[in-house]
Amino acid sequence: MKIKFKWMALAMLLATFIISGCSSSGDAEYPSKNIEIIAPATPGGGWDATARAIQNVLDKEGIVEQNMNVVNKPGGGGEVGWQYLKGKDAHDISVNSSLVIANNLLGQSELTYEDFTPLAILATEWISIAVPEKSDIEDGIDLLDRLKEDPASLTIAVGPALGNNDHLSFVRVAEEYGVDVSKLRFLVYESGGDVLTALLGGHVDLATFSLSESLEQNEAGNIRVLATTADETIDGIPSWQDQGIDFTFPHWRGLMGPPDMTEEEIAYWDNALSEMVETEGWKNVLENNGWDNYYMNSKETKAFLDEQNEMYKELIDKAGLGN
Amino acid sequence: MRRFLDVDLETKINGILLGFISLIILSLSAFYLYHSSTEYVDNAERITLQSSKTISFLPGISSKNNLIDTESIGVHMNQYVYDNDIDFIVIQDTTGKYVYHPDVSKIDEHGPINHAMRARIFGAYYVEESTFDERDAFIAYAPIYSGTDVREIVGMVQVGYYKSKIYSEIYETLVQLLLIIIVFILVSVFISRWFANYIKSETLGYEPKEITTILRNRENIFSALNEGIISTNIDGKIEYSNKAAKKFLNISRMETDRTIQSYLHDRAIDEIKNKTLKTDVQYFETSYGEKEFIVIVNRLFEKAELKGFVFIFRDMTEKVELTNKLQIVESLFDDLRAQSHEYKNKLHLISGLLEMKKYQHIRDVLTVEMQGIDNYHRNLLDIDEDKIKALILAKMNSASEKRVVLTVQEGSHMFRVKSQRFLNALLTIISNLLDNAIDEVASLPVKEVIFYIGYYDDWLEIMVQDSGNRVIDTEKIFEKGYSTKSEGINRGYGLYNVKTSVDVINGFIDVLSTDEKTIFTVEIPIYRKSESN
């Protein structure tokens, strides 16, 4: 009898804790203060553009009533920004990309995608290979042929770190074509903006970076985009598939929050973001940047990240070892 | 399992204690060993990775084109290996050419970059378990970048830590642990031996199995006895009682906390508790329920200290009854002889008077005789209990032989008695009191004894009055062996028996002596119907 009472008391105590735990976090209406959107890169790159677009649309469409600020935390291929996010509460969210997976796989970060709360995948864009306008490289195949002959003959600009999608996709294509990728010369720039600058200035022979970043200069005739990782021709730019290489590679961007966000907070962003992606404002953003809608809610994003993690692992482990 | 348990107590205790302690020590050690080995491995991985990163960022290494100056790098790296807890460093440029190698002859030669490929292509930092110089090692890889604003991978650094070093560290830990384990097990051997000896001393060296056998045998022996055996502690709390004792005293299984005092009168215990008693064995008589007992009390000592008592109950009921009956039969036999003697005397008298033709005298004698018989019988009429009546008649005859006039007082009456024990007690009381009175007055000039039995409220009263005038010590008169008369060996038991019988039926006895008469009065409570009507 006594033992029974003890168990009951314990169970009740536990129940009290659980209930109080639930109610305490549900007390304050979320969000209760200014929201920071972290762009873990310098202004001008893809992450910065994404962060500012999200802020702009959410604010203008009145989906989020709280003030929102974009903060730039460049460095370490996202590492600096994400470390910053990890110590914050649910009023900070960050833009992310595949680097959140790749950094850990490449030993450049202790952080893994599992340390954060996935909120959404918002958009995807395609990755472009571009050369300066004056380059004598004719097209994608010509480029690969030259590299196959002498991998070290060309310098390739990439940013902000090795192992990002721009880098990985190019390694993958080159490897498929039979290039000795271990001899390729990649020059690492701080951001996508720096990559473009380097290409425009002719400091490098080619660059691999997102189509959104290259499209404008391509149209202006300052650079030539030789190929994209898309599955179709975009604005007259041939994809790798168009040039006979069976390869597509979406470069996704998403949002994540700090660890241990509550169900309510996650639900808030699921609502806000699913509403946002339907707005004209957001559609314009996608249009202007050459992005495709790739919206997934929090739950779908979690599954997608797991899947991507496996894919990257395989890609990195096999690269350069001749397959 | 049963076979394993079938060993002596010492082995069992030693086995359990040693087994348990060893199990704890060994499992803790295993846990510690596992923990420290993983820690060694983690440590090796961390140290190699950190070193490879540090080296890759060293100013002399990472700034542009410095990989060419192999001599300077060699000096730096030798120093680094010397200063840090790592085993070897290998630096290759992107083509696979060794910039630094522990084997100096390999510098400037080309080697494969298979394992460093992830660092070369993706700029990855990682640790692998691999072999170097045909020895197992943890090897950490790091890319070497050159440039500041624009960076390019120019080489890879490998930092290695031989596994054999970890093994030897684990081995050292193991040796230390073994020493500690041996010490602990030795200590536990002593502890368990001491404990086993302690337990053995508590059980007087018997194995638990032997103790069980001893107890079972004792129970069997005690159950087989007709005598009741009860052992108590010093306060009289019953600690053990055998079957017979339980039957005698109606001790049920449920009553576990009863004391012996609730079965015997308190005085008995107080008396035996008295330490000045010389012998450890005491006797007394008592009764409980329908039964009478002789109780033998043994005092138990432990180290000269009184610890408790053993009571042996001997059922005396039948013996007492038999003794009483025998006594009565004996006295009846006596009385019958007296009666016939008396008749013979009367017949002689009448015959003599006939001879002398003194018919008037004969008539007188007969009238007196007839009156006497009538008187006797008239007052005896209301005594319904035949055995009592027979006893009184017999006593009358033996009295008249001694020229003692025994009269039953008018109004004497008594109902039948169902309880044999009660009746026996009454017979003993009346027979002895009457004998006593008749003997007393036989030698006196006035020879009169008056007997009365009757009821007063809830009491049965018995009164025996004689014409004697004894000096009576009322304290001593009822003690065993006390007598006012000096002749005969069996003297002195009559009144003691009376007192005992009175006690058995919870009665009281009183004696009063004046110059003219001595009166014994016995009062017996009869509120228990079964004993009177």
Coordinates of N, CA and C in Angstrom, one line a residue, chain B residues 88-162:
Chain B
F88 N 54.5 10.9 -35.8 CA 55.1 11.3 -37.0 C 54.3 12.4 -37.8
I89 N 54.9 13.1 -38.7 CA 54.3 14.1 -39.5 C 54.7 13.8 -41.0
V90 N 53.7 13.8 -41.9 CA 54.1 13.7 -43.3 C 53.4 14.9 -44.0
I91 N 54.2 15.6 -44.8 CA 53.6 16.7 -45.6 C 53.8 16.4 -47.1
Q92 N 52.7 16.5 -47.8 CA 52.8 16.3 -49.3 C 52.3 17.6 -49.9
D93 N 52.8 17.8 -51.1 CA 52.1 18.9 -51.9 C 51.0 18.3 -52.7
T94 N 50.3 19.1 -53.5 CA 49.1 18.6 -54.2 C 49.5 17.6 -55.2
T95 N 50.7 17.5 -55.7 CA 51.1 16.4 -56.6 C 51.4 15.1 -56.0
G96 N 51.5 15.2 -54.6 CA 51.9 13.9 -53.9 C 53.3 13.9 -53.5
K97 N 54.1 14.9 -53.9 CA 55.5 14.9 -53.6 C 55.7 15.2 -52.1
Y98 N 56.6 14.4 -51.4 CA 56.8 14.5 -50.0 C 57.6 15.8 -49.7
V99 N 57.0 16.7 -49.0 CA 57.8 17.9 -48.6 C 58.5 17.6 -47.2
Y100 N 57.8 16.8 -46.4 CA 58.4 16.4 -45.2 C 58.0 14.9 -44.9
H101 N 59.0 14.1 -44.5 CA 58.7 12.7 -44.2 C 59.7 12.3 -43.1
P102 N 59.3 11.5 -42.2 CA 60.2 11.1 -41.1 C 61.4 10.4 -41.7
D103 N 61.2 9.7 -42.8 CA 62.3 9.0 -43.6 C 62.9 10.0 -44.6
V104 N 64.0 10.6 -44.2 CA 64.6 11.7 -45.0 C 64.8 11.4 -46.4
S105 N 65.1 10.1 -46.7 CA 65.4 9.7 -48.1 C 64.1 9.9 -49.0
K106 N 62.9 9.9 -48.4 CA 61.7 10.0 -49.2 C 61.4 11.4 -49.6
I107 N 62.0 12.4 -49.0 CA 61.7 13.8 -49.3 C 62.0 14.1 -50.7
D108 N 61.1 14.8 -51.3 CA 61.2 15.2 -52.8 C 60.8 14.0 -53.7
E109 N 60.5 12.9 -53.1 CA 59.9 11.8 -53.9 C 58.4 11.9 -53.9
H110 N 57.8 11.2 -54.9 CA 56.3 11.3 -54.9 C 55.7 10.0 -54.3
G111 N 54.6 10.3 -53.7 CA 53.9 9.2 -53.1 C 52.4 9.3 -53.4
P112 N 51.6 8.2 -53.1 CA 50.1 8.3 -53.4 C 49.5 9.2 -52.3
I113 N 48.3 9.8 -52.7 CA 47.6 10.7 -51.8 C 46.2 10.1 -51.5
N114 N 46.1 8.8 -51.7 CA 44.8 8.2 -51.5 C 44.1 8.6 -50.2
H115 N 44.7 8.5 -49.1 CA 44.0 8.7 -47.8 C 43.8 10.2 -47.6
A116 N 44.7 11.0 -48.2 CA 44.6 12.5 -48.0 C 43.7 13.1 -49.0
M117 N 43.0 12.3 -49.8 CA 42.2 12.8 -51.0 C 41.1 13.7 -50.5
R118 N 40.5 13.4 -49.4 CA 39.4 14.3 -48.9 C 39.9 15.7 -48.5
A119 N 41.1 15.7 -48.0 CA 41.7 17.0 -47.6 C 42.1 17.7 -48.9
R120 N 42.6 17.0 -49.9 CA 43.1 17.6 -51.1 C 42.0 18.2 -51.9
I121 N 40.9 17.4 -52.1 CA 39.8 17.9 -52.9 C 38.9 18.8 -52.2
F122 N 38.4 18.4 -51.0 CA 37.3 19.2 -50.3 C 37.8 20.0 -49.2
G123 N 39.1 20.0 -48.9 CA 39.7 20.7 -47.8 C 39.2 20.2 -46.5
A124 N 39.0 18.9 -46.4 CA 38.4 18.3 -45.2 C 39.5 18.0 -44.2
Y125 N 39.0 18.1 -42.9 CA 39.9 17.7 -41.8 C 39.3 16.5 -41.2
Y126 N 40.1 15.4 -41.0 CA 39.5 14.2 -40.5 C 40.6 13.2 -40.0
V127 N 40.1 12.2 -39.2 CA 41.1 11.2 -38.7 C 40.7 9.9 -39.2
E128 N 41.7 9.1 -39.6 CA 41.4 7.8 -40.1 C 42.3 6.8 -39.4
E129 N 41.8 5.5 -39.2 CA 42.6 4.5 -38.7 C 43.3 3.9 -39.9
S130 N 44.6 3.9 -39.9 CA 45.3 3.4 -41.1 C 46.7 2.8 -40.7
T131 N 47.5 2.6 -41.7 CA 48.8 2.0 -41.3 C 49.9 3.0 -41.9
F132 N 51.0 3.1 -41.1 CA 52.1 3.9 -41.6 C 53.4 3.2 -41.2
D133 N 54.2 3.0 -42.2 CA 55.5 2.2 -41.9 C 55.1 0.9 -41.4
E134 N 54.0 0.3 -42.0 CA 53.6 -1.0 -41.6 C 53.1 -1.1 -40.1
R135 N 52.8 0.0 -39.5 CA 52.3 0.0 -38.2 C 50.9 0.6 -38.1
D136 N 50.0 0.1 -37.3 CA 48.7 0.6 -37.2 C 48.7 2.0 -36.5
A137 N 48.0 2.9 -37.0 CA 48.1 4.3 -36.4 C 46.8 5.0 -36.7
F138 N 46.6 6.0 -35.8 CA 45.5 7.0 -36.1 C 46.2 8.1 -36.9
I139 N 45.7 8.4 -38.0 CA 46.3 9.5 -38.8 C 45.3 10.6 -39.1
A140 N 45.6 11.8 -38.8 CA 44.8 12.9 -39.1 C 45.3 13.7 -40.3
Y141 N 44.3 14.1 -41.1 CA 44.7 14.8 -42.4 C 44.1 16.2 -42.3
A142 N 44.9 17.1 -42.8 CA 44.4 18.5 -43.0 C 45.0 19.1 -44.2
P143 N 44.2 20.0 -44.9 CA 44.7 20.6 -46.1 C 45.6 21.8 -45.7
I144 N 46.6 22.1 -46.5 CA 47.4 23.3 -46.3 C 47.0 24.3 -47.4
Y145 N 46.5 25.5 -46.9 CA 46.1 26.5 -47.8 C 47.2 27.5 -47.9
S146 N 47.2 28.2 -49.0 CA 48.1 29.3 -49.1 C 47.3 30.5 -49.5
G147 N 47.7 31.7 -49.2 CA 47.0 32.9 -49.5 C 46.1 33.4 -48.4
T148 N 45.7 34.6 -48.4 CA 44.8 35.1 -47.4 C 43.5 35.5 -47.9
D149 N 43.4 36.4 -48.8 CA 42.0 36.8 -49.4 C 41.5 35.6 -50.3
V150 N 42.4 35.2 -51.1 CA 42.1 34.0 -52.0 C 43.0 32.9 -51.5
R151 N 42.3 31.8 -51.3 CA 43.1 30.7 -50.7 C 43.1 29.5 -51.7
E152 N 44.2 28.8 -51.7 CA 44.2 27.6 -52.6 C 45.0 26.5 -51.8
I153 N 44.5 25.3 -52.0 CA 45.1 24.2 -51.3 C 46.5 23.9 -52.0
V154 N 47.5 23.9 -51.3 CA 48.9 23.6 -51.8 C 49.4 22.3 -51.3
G155 N 48.8 21.8 -50.3 CA 49.4 20.5 -49.8 C 48.5 19.9 -48.7
M156 N 49.0 18.8 -48.2 CA 48.2 18.1 -47.2 C 49.2 17.7 -46.1
V157 N 48.8 17.8 -44.8 CA 49.6 17.3 -43.8 C 48.9 16.1 -43.1
Q158 N 49.8 15.2 -42.7 CA 49.3 14.0 -42.0 C 50.0 14.0 -40.7
V159 N 49.2 13.8 -39.6 CA 49.8 13.6 -38.3 C 49.4 12.3 -37.7
G160 N 50.3 11.5 -37.3 CA 50.0 10.2 -36.9 C 50.3 9.9 -35.4
Y161 N 49.6 8.9 -34.9 CA 49.8 8.5 -33.5 C 49.7 6.9 -33.6
Y162 N 50.8 6.3 -33.2 CA 50.8 4.8 -33.3 C 49.8 4.2 -32.3

